[in-house]
Amino acid sequence: MTRPRQPTLRLLSLNVNGLQDKDKRRWLFNLLERDKWDVILLQETHHRSPEEGAAWAQEGPNGLRCNWSGPAFWCHYTSQSRGVAILFRATAKTSNLTVRHSSATGRTLSVDFTFSGLPYTVVCVYAPSVAADRPHYYTQELLSSLPGDRHLLVGGNFNCIAGQQDMLDPDSPPGQRTLGYWTGLRHVETDHSLYDVWRDLNSDRRAFTHIATSGQSAARLDRWLISERLRARVSKEPQAIGNVLGYPGDHLGVSLSLTAPAATLYGAAVWRLPLHLLDDQPFCDRIAEAVPAYLGAHPLGPDLTRGRRWEDLKRQVKDIALQRSWALAAQQRASQKVLEADSRAAMAAYSRSPSAETLLAWQDAHQLLQALNAEAAKGAALHAGVVWQFYGEQSTFWFHHLARDRQSRTELKALRAAHARAASAI
């Protein structure tokens, strides 16, 4: 039955610590495509011009296809510092995208858009790491750039904390980390009725997104601040709000998921057999056994017409294909889940008992996860290279034609043989 579903908007904020390295860009964009984020905020991109940022989005693995096919907005500085970007997935349920503000300092970028009929502004923030510069940035640059008549989604690296609870060393004072919050960022939160989503849902927990260069402390510098009016729209799904592991950069990513309040009716989606399963021998063997067995167990008769049996058989094939696809996906994710669990366990151990030993254990676990994701990006680039080698540069229409031609040549021989026998018997 068709049931109501609520449109969702999945957002990610990530400090990438420079994207001048081509392999690092390939790694990043592969993960963004894999995890299907709708809106992505990037800080410390280190791009020198809007043209360079746009070229990064278009270059693709080995120059074979686009890294990012959706709208991308870039605010530049130099190849060594700053730079922010906001990316929208091509299939995201957003519209009316317009750049509202792009700072000359390479620290702030905001884009207006519409989601579920309401006006939003998403803002990417990379605050100064020098404590003395933060109050001026927040009160003079960020505060003046925010609209007062739209729903605000402000994410990024704020480079300051509200107090002791946002640090993971309970014996050390916040010190420099709070400088710029009470004299700068707090004014922004108050004037625009913004609240810290993660802290609101985790009032008693400690967490961190960045480890100090010295390796002696860690703090929650990255977060999402959103309008109070959006409180009811924050998704209740697990992992909707929290840290994101395994991405390139020296900070953890932070996620946010919003759900539109009005349900939208969606019909049953069109399903097609994944053609890659035709190269999977276990799947082919199972289909070769299942089709004759099904036809033998369901002979034609007054209560079962050819059309009805054909529809039922297609459902059987679909179920088998879905089961095999899920099994293959589970195999591919197994190693990643193990490393993610190790990384989260090590992070929790450091949270409970901050020390040099637990900090190094978490760094080692997280680096293993990053290495696995980097290898996956290489595999995706290799696949793109194979596709290019066989098909070259072609139009979109040509690829649709290729798919239709391939489907027309796909036969379930056991089914055809059974129909032939039934026809000859009539």
XYZ file of C-alpha atoms in Angstrom:
426
model
C 0.000 0.000 0.000
C 1.041 3.564 -0.611
C 1.848 5.262 2.675
C 2.811 8.838 3.569
C 6.491 9.644 3.796
C 8.069 12.833 5.037
C 10.666 14.553 2.837
C 13.995 14.795 4.640
C 17.035 17.014 4.252
C 20.383 15.506 5.288
C 23.214 17.958 5.938
C 26.914 17.496 6.658
C 29.523 20.007 7.840
C 33.181 19.034 7.475
C 36.557 20.737 7.897
C 38.676 19.080 5.182
C 42.007 20.786 6.025
C 42.867 21.489 2.380
C 41.824 20.012 -0.964
C 44.827 20.816 -3.129
C 45.675 17.086 -3.342
C 43.791 15.369 -6.193
C 43.624 11.963 -4.487
C 42.155 13.577 -1.387
C 39.460 15.272 -3.487
C 38.586 11.968 -5.150
C 38.371 10.316 -1.729
C 36.117 13.080 -0.376
C 33.701 13.239 -3.302
C 33.404 9.459 -3.424
C 32.256 9.422 0.214
C 29.849 12.315 -0.318
C 28.273 10.473 -3.241
C 28.149 7.202 -1.331
C 26.452 8.660 1.745
C 23.925 10.740 -0.239
C 24.094 13.993 1.715
C 21.676 16.619 0.405
C 23.655 19.674 1.542
C 27.381 19.686 2.369
C 29.351 22.470 4.037
C 33.136 22.348 3.574
C 35.685 24.444 5.461
C 39.404 24.999 4.788
C 39.135 24.022 1.140
C 42.258 26.064 0.226
C 41.021 26.940 -3.257
C 42.348 30.091 -4.896
C 39.377 31.123 -7.036
C 35.761 30.169 -7.790
C 37.006 28.700 -11.066
C 39.398 26.372 -9.247
C 36.605 25.140 -6.956
C 34.307 24.557 -9.925
C 37.096 22.653 -11.698
C 37.504 20.375 -8.667
C 33.798 19.525 -8.800
C 34.017 18.750 -12.525
C 37.330 16.890 -12.760
C 36.073 13.473 -11.544
C 38.150 10.324 -11.004
C 41.044 10.565 -13.452
C 39.094 13.226 -15.341
C 36.499 10.683 -16.514
C 33.299 12.042 -14.985
C 32.110 14.782 -12.636
C 33.118 14.589 -8.995
C 29.920 16.451 -8.121
C 26.961 16.841 -10.476
C 24.787 19.090 -8.290
C 24.994 22.850 -7.683
C 28.234 23.912 -5.954
C 29.113 27.329 -4.516
C 32.677 28.328 -3.589
C 34.125 31.164 -1.501
C 37.911 31.299 -1.977
C 41.014 32.644 -0.272
C 44.482 31.115 -0.887
C 45.953 27.680 -1.574
C 47.291 27.566 1.985
C 44.395 28.818 4.114
C 40.654 29.313 4.527
C 38.110 28.814 1.755
C 34.584 27.444 2.233
C 32.034 25.754 -0.024
C 28.391 24.637 -0.037
C 27.324 21.712 -2.230
C 23.777 20.571 -3.044
C 23.014 17.075 -4.289
C 21.421 17.064 -7.743
C 18.426 15.046 -6.489
C 17.910 16.987 -3.246
C 14.375 18.320 -2.769
C 15.612 21.916 -2.755
C 14.850 24.749 -5.159
C 15.413 28.476 -5.756
C 19.121 28.340 -4.889
C 20.714 31.790 -4.642
C 23.987 32.968 -3.119
C 23.176 35.499 -0.404
C 26.654 36.307 0.920
C 30.227 35.376 0.004
C 32.889 37.023 2.142
C 36.188 38.404 0.880
C 37.889 36.780 3.872
C 37.122 33.231 2.681
C 35.357 32.485 5.962
C 31.622 32.832 5.324
C 29.304 31.643 2.550
C 25.504 31.618 2.688
C 22.981 30.300 0.164
C 19.203 30.778 0.136
C 16.998 27.868 -0.911
C 13.475 26.524 -0.569
C 12.643 23.191 1.053
C 9.101 21.877 1.497
C 7.730 25.284 0.536
C 9.620 27.247 3.205
C 12.555 29.685 2.828
C 15.917 28.596 4.274
C 19.408 30.068 4.406
C 22.324 27.724 4.964
C 25.553 29.327 6.187
C 29.034 27.811 6.128
C 31.323 29.212 8.843
C 35.086 28.954 9.296
C 35.886 31.145 12.303
C 39.405 32.473 13.030
C 41.726 30.188 14.976
C 43.329 33.276 16.582
C 41.256 34.017 19.675
C 41.633 37.806 19.429
C 40.097 37.822 15.923
C 36.917 35.897 16.783
C 34.768 38.657 18.363
C 35.213 40.926 15.350
C 34.434 38.091 12.936
C 31.210 37.119 14.712
C 29.870 40.617 15.384
C 31.034 42.384 12.227
C 31.075 39.710 9.498
C 28.773 36.829 10.423
C 26.052 38.700 12.343
C 25.488 41.307 9.646
C 25.256 38.673 6.896
C 22.368 36.684 8.419
C 18.790 37.434 7.288
C 16.084 37.889 9.882
C 13.137 36.556 7.879
C 14.310 33.050 6.930
C 14.945 29.695 8.617
C 18.674 29.550 9.407
C 21.011 26.540 9.236
C 24.454 27.674 10.382
C 27.158 25.027 10.402
C 30.921 24.822 10.363
C 34.075 25.135 12.436
C 33.370 27.804 15.062
C 36.826 27.467 16.696
C 35.385 28.216 20.160
C 33.274 26.545 22.821
C 30.656 27.700 25.309
C 32.343 26.188 28.345
C 33.960 23.272 30.118
C 31.372 20.747 28.941
C 32.548 21.026 25.329
C 36.047 19.842 26.261
C 37.135 16.303 27.030
C 39.736 17.117 29.647
C 37.729 17.833 32.804
C 40.864 18.821 34.758
C 41.916 21.629 32.405
C 40.237 25.042 32.193
C 38.669 26.031 28.836
C 41.184 28.891 28.493
C 41.560 30.168 24.946
C 38.770 27.960 23.638
C 35.987 30.120 25.119
C 37.454 33.392 23.830
C 35.137 34.764 21.169
C 32.053 32.858 22.285
C 30.598 35.124 24.981
C 31.846 38.285 23.273
C 30.913 37.241 19.747
C 29.110 34.019 18.821
C 26.691 34.310 21.740
C 25.423 37.626 20.307
C 24.743 35.876 16.983
C 22.810 33.097 18.721
C 20.758 35.564 20.763
C 19.948 38.038 17.984
C 18.762 35.315 15.578
C 17.306 32.825 18.101
C 19.763 30.063 17.170
C 20.397 26.991 19.286
C 23.042 24.245 19.336
C 21.209 21.144 18.057
C 23.575 18.487 19.419
C 23.928 20.066 22.853
C 20.153 20.466 23.105
C 19.712 16.700 22.616
C 22.764 15.700 24.685
C 22.728 18.002 27.686
C 24.951 15.832 29.907
C 27.376 14.335 27.387
C 30.925 15.294 26.456
C 32.102 14.981 22.889
C 34.767 16.400 20.618
C 35.352 16.984 16.914
C 38.994 18.082 16.954
C 42.195 17.147 18.774
C 44.621 19.955 19.540
C 47.873 19.981 17.566
C 49.751 19.321 20.793
C 47.706 16.158 21.303
C 46.981 17.170 24.893
C 43.312 18.203 24.597
C 40.237 17.980 22.393
C 37.095 20.094 21.953
C 33.737 20.219 20.145
C 34.535 23.019 17.717
C 32.214 21.872 14.900
C 28.429 22.000 15.239
C 25.095 23.072 13.802
C 23.198 26.140 15.020
C 19.628 26.367 13.721
C 16.586 28.576 14.197
C 14.386 27.857 17.199
C 11.454 27.613 14.769
C 13.033 24.471 13.320
C 13.175 22.581 16.620
C 10.141 20.416 15.722
C 11.693 19.559 12.352
C 14.858 17.942 13.645
C 14.650 14.274 12.696
C 14.132 11.732 15.468
C 15.960 9.016 13.532
C 19.096 7.468 15.105
C 22.346 9.087 13.931
C 20.408 12.075 12.547
C 22.523 14.345 14.729
C 26.111 13.507 15.627
C 29.698 12.984 14.544
C 30.585 11.476 11.174
C 33.684 9.264 11.047
C 36.126 8.327 8.316
C 36.125 11.446 6.147
C 39.361 13.203 5.138
C 40.465 16.128 7.277
C 41.612 16.751 10.841
C 38.077 17.283 12.219
C 35.132 14.925 12.535
C 32.154 15.813 10.392
C 28.863 16.775 12.053
C 25.478 15.766 10.663
C 21.983 17.208 10.803
C 18.738 15.792 9.437
C 15.496 17.761 9.061
C 12.055 16.359 8.315
C 9.278 18.335 6.672
C 6.185 18.388 8.912
C 3.602 17.787 6.183
C 3.570 14.231 4.888
C 3.729 13.710 1.132
C 2.177 10.696 -0.588
C 4.555 8.669 -2.707
C 3.487 5.818 -4.948
C 5.364 2.583 -5.379
C 8.780 3.219 -6.905
C 9.767 1.680 -10.225
C 12.101 -1.272 -9.745
C 14.506 -2.704 -12.300
C 16.789 -5.685 -12.073
C 20.334 -4.433 -11.277
C 22.262 -5.541 -14.348
C 25.459 -6.116 -12.373
C 23.745 -9.137 -10.801
C 23.894 -10.870 -14.193
C 27.656 -11.160 -13.603
C 27.099 -12.605 -10.117
C 27.246 -16.395 -10.407
C 25.447 -17.246 -7.117
C 22.526 -15.047 -8.175
C 22.372 -16.601 -11.665
C 22.513 -20.115 -10.216
C 19.671 -19.376 -7.830
C 17.514 -17.867 -10.578
C 18.195 -20.892 -12.823
C 16.857 -23.139 -10.055
C 14.024 -20.928 -8.822
C 12.278 -20.176 -12.135
C 11.627 -23.800 -13.277
C 10.705 -24.752 -9.705
C 8.191 -21.932 -9.483
C 6.619 -22.731 -12.854
C 6.365 -26.408 -11.950
C 4.677 -25.622 -8.656
C 2.189 -23.201 -10.244
C 0.558 -24.786 -13.327
C -1.900 -22.800 -15.375
C -5.570 -23.311 -14.611
C -8.893 -21.569 -14.082
C -7.535 -19.788 -10.994
C -4.121 -18.885 -12.474
C -3.839 -17.145 -15.818
C -0.649 -16.601 -17.772
C -0.650 -12.918 -16.923
C -1.127 -13.497 -13.217
C 1.586 -16.159 -13.111
C 3.959 -13.862 -14.974
C 3.377 -11.048 -12.460
C 3.886 -13.426 -9.527
C 7.084 -14.789 -11.069
C 8.464 -11.282 -11.493
C 7.861 -10.676 -7.793
C 9.807 -13.845 -6.999
C 12.735 -12.709 -9.155
C 12.610 -9.265 -7.551
C 12.723 -10.770 -4.054
C 15.723 -12.917 -4.963
C 17.500 -9.937 -6.540
C 16.860 -7.746 -3.502
C 18.103 -10.430 -1.130
C 21.312 -10.866 -3.142
C 21.844 -7.110 -3.421
C 21.447 -6.729 0.324
C 23.873 -9.602 0.951
C 26.514 -8.056 -1.336
C 26.054 -4.652 0.280
C 26.405 -6.227 3.717
C 29.672 -7.862 2.685
C 31.030 -4.578 1.388
C 30.049 -2.747 4.557
C 31.289 -5.398 7.000
C 34.867 -4.169 7.218
C 33.778 -0.560 7.396
C 31.331 -1.245 10.231
C 34.017 -3.033 12.226
C 36.419 -0.122 11.856
C 33.683 2.395 12.630
C 32.832 0.475 15.802
C 36.511 0.387 16.798
C 36.813 4.123 16.179
C 33.707 4.949 18.207
C 34.816 2.665 21.043
C 38.247 4.307 21.139
C 36.643 7.761 21.083
C 34.344 6.761 23.963
C 37.335 5.432 25.916
C 39.104 8.762 25.494
C 35.927 10.574 26.547
C 35.793 8.577 29.775
C 39.497 8.806 30.552
C 41.444 11.472 28.612
C 45.109 10.537 28.393
C 47.924 10.314 25.850
C 47.393 6.552 25.594
C 43.646 6.682 24.881
C 44.139 9.618 22.513
C 46.694 7.696 20.424
C 44.407 4.647 20.391
C 41.570 6.741 18.965
C 43.840 8.353 16.356
C 45.081 4.926 15.203
C 41.530 3.547 14.914
C 40.289 6.589 13.009
C 43.238 6.520 10.609
C 42.493 2.875 9.753
C 38.912 3.851 8.888
C 40.127 6.767 6.775
C 42.511 4.428 4.919
C 39.655 2.025 4.134
C 37.529 4.852 2.730
C 40.467 6.093 0.655
C 40.827 2.620 -0.888
C 37.103 2.591 -1.710
C 37.570 5.885 -3.552
C 40.364 4.342 -5.618
C 38.062 1.465 -6.527
C 35.350 3.874 -7.650
C 37.846 5.731 -9.823
C 38.999 2.444 -11.366
C 35.401 1.515 -12.170
C 34.895 4.884 -13.830
C 38.017 4.228 -15.888
C 36.687 0.873 -17.098
C 33.383 2.443 -18.146
C 35.243 5.170 -20.026
C 37.541 2.678 -21.747
C 34.604 0.737 -23.189
C 32.119 3.531 -23.939
C 34.085 6.773 -24.199
C 32.385 10.167 -24.473
C 28.700 9.724 -25.310
C 25.458 11.604 -24.798
C 22.982 10.796 -22.044
C 20.527 9.543 -24.670
C 23.127 7.059 -25.919
C 23.525 5.535 -22.451
C 19.729 5.173 -22.073
C 19.669 3.485 -25.486
C 22.481 1.164 -24.364
C 20.516 0.139 -21.253
C 17.356 -0.581 -23.241
C 19.317 -2.612 -25.758
C 20.972 -4.631 -23.005
C 17.634 -5.331 -21.318
C 16.087 -6.466 -24.599
C 18.852 -9.064 -24.937
C 18.418 -10.388 -21.378
C 16.650 -13.750 -21.391
C 15.402 -15.995 -18.624
C 15.838 -19.138 -20.697
C 14.060 -21.462 -18.297
C 10.982 -19.261 -18.445
C 11.027 -19.071 -22.225
C 11.415 -22.838 -22.465
C 8.473 -23.386 -20.124
C 6.278 -21.059 -22.157
C 7.325 -22.790 -25.353
C 6.367 -26.172 -23.947
C 3.038 -24.824 -22.713
C 2.313 -23.278 -26.124
C 3.089 -26.497 -27.982
C 0.754 -28.421 -25.681
C -2.226 -26.167 -26.510
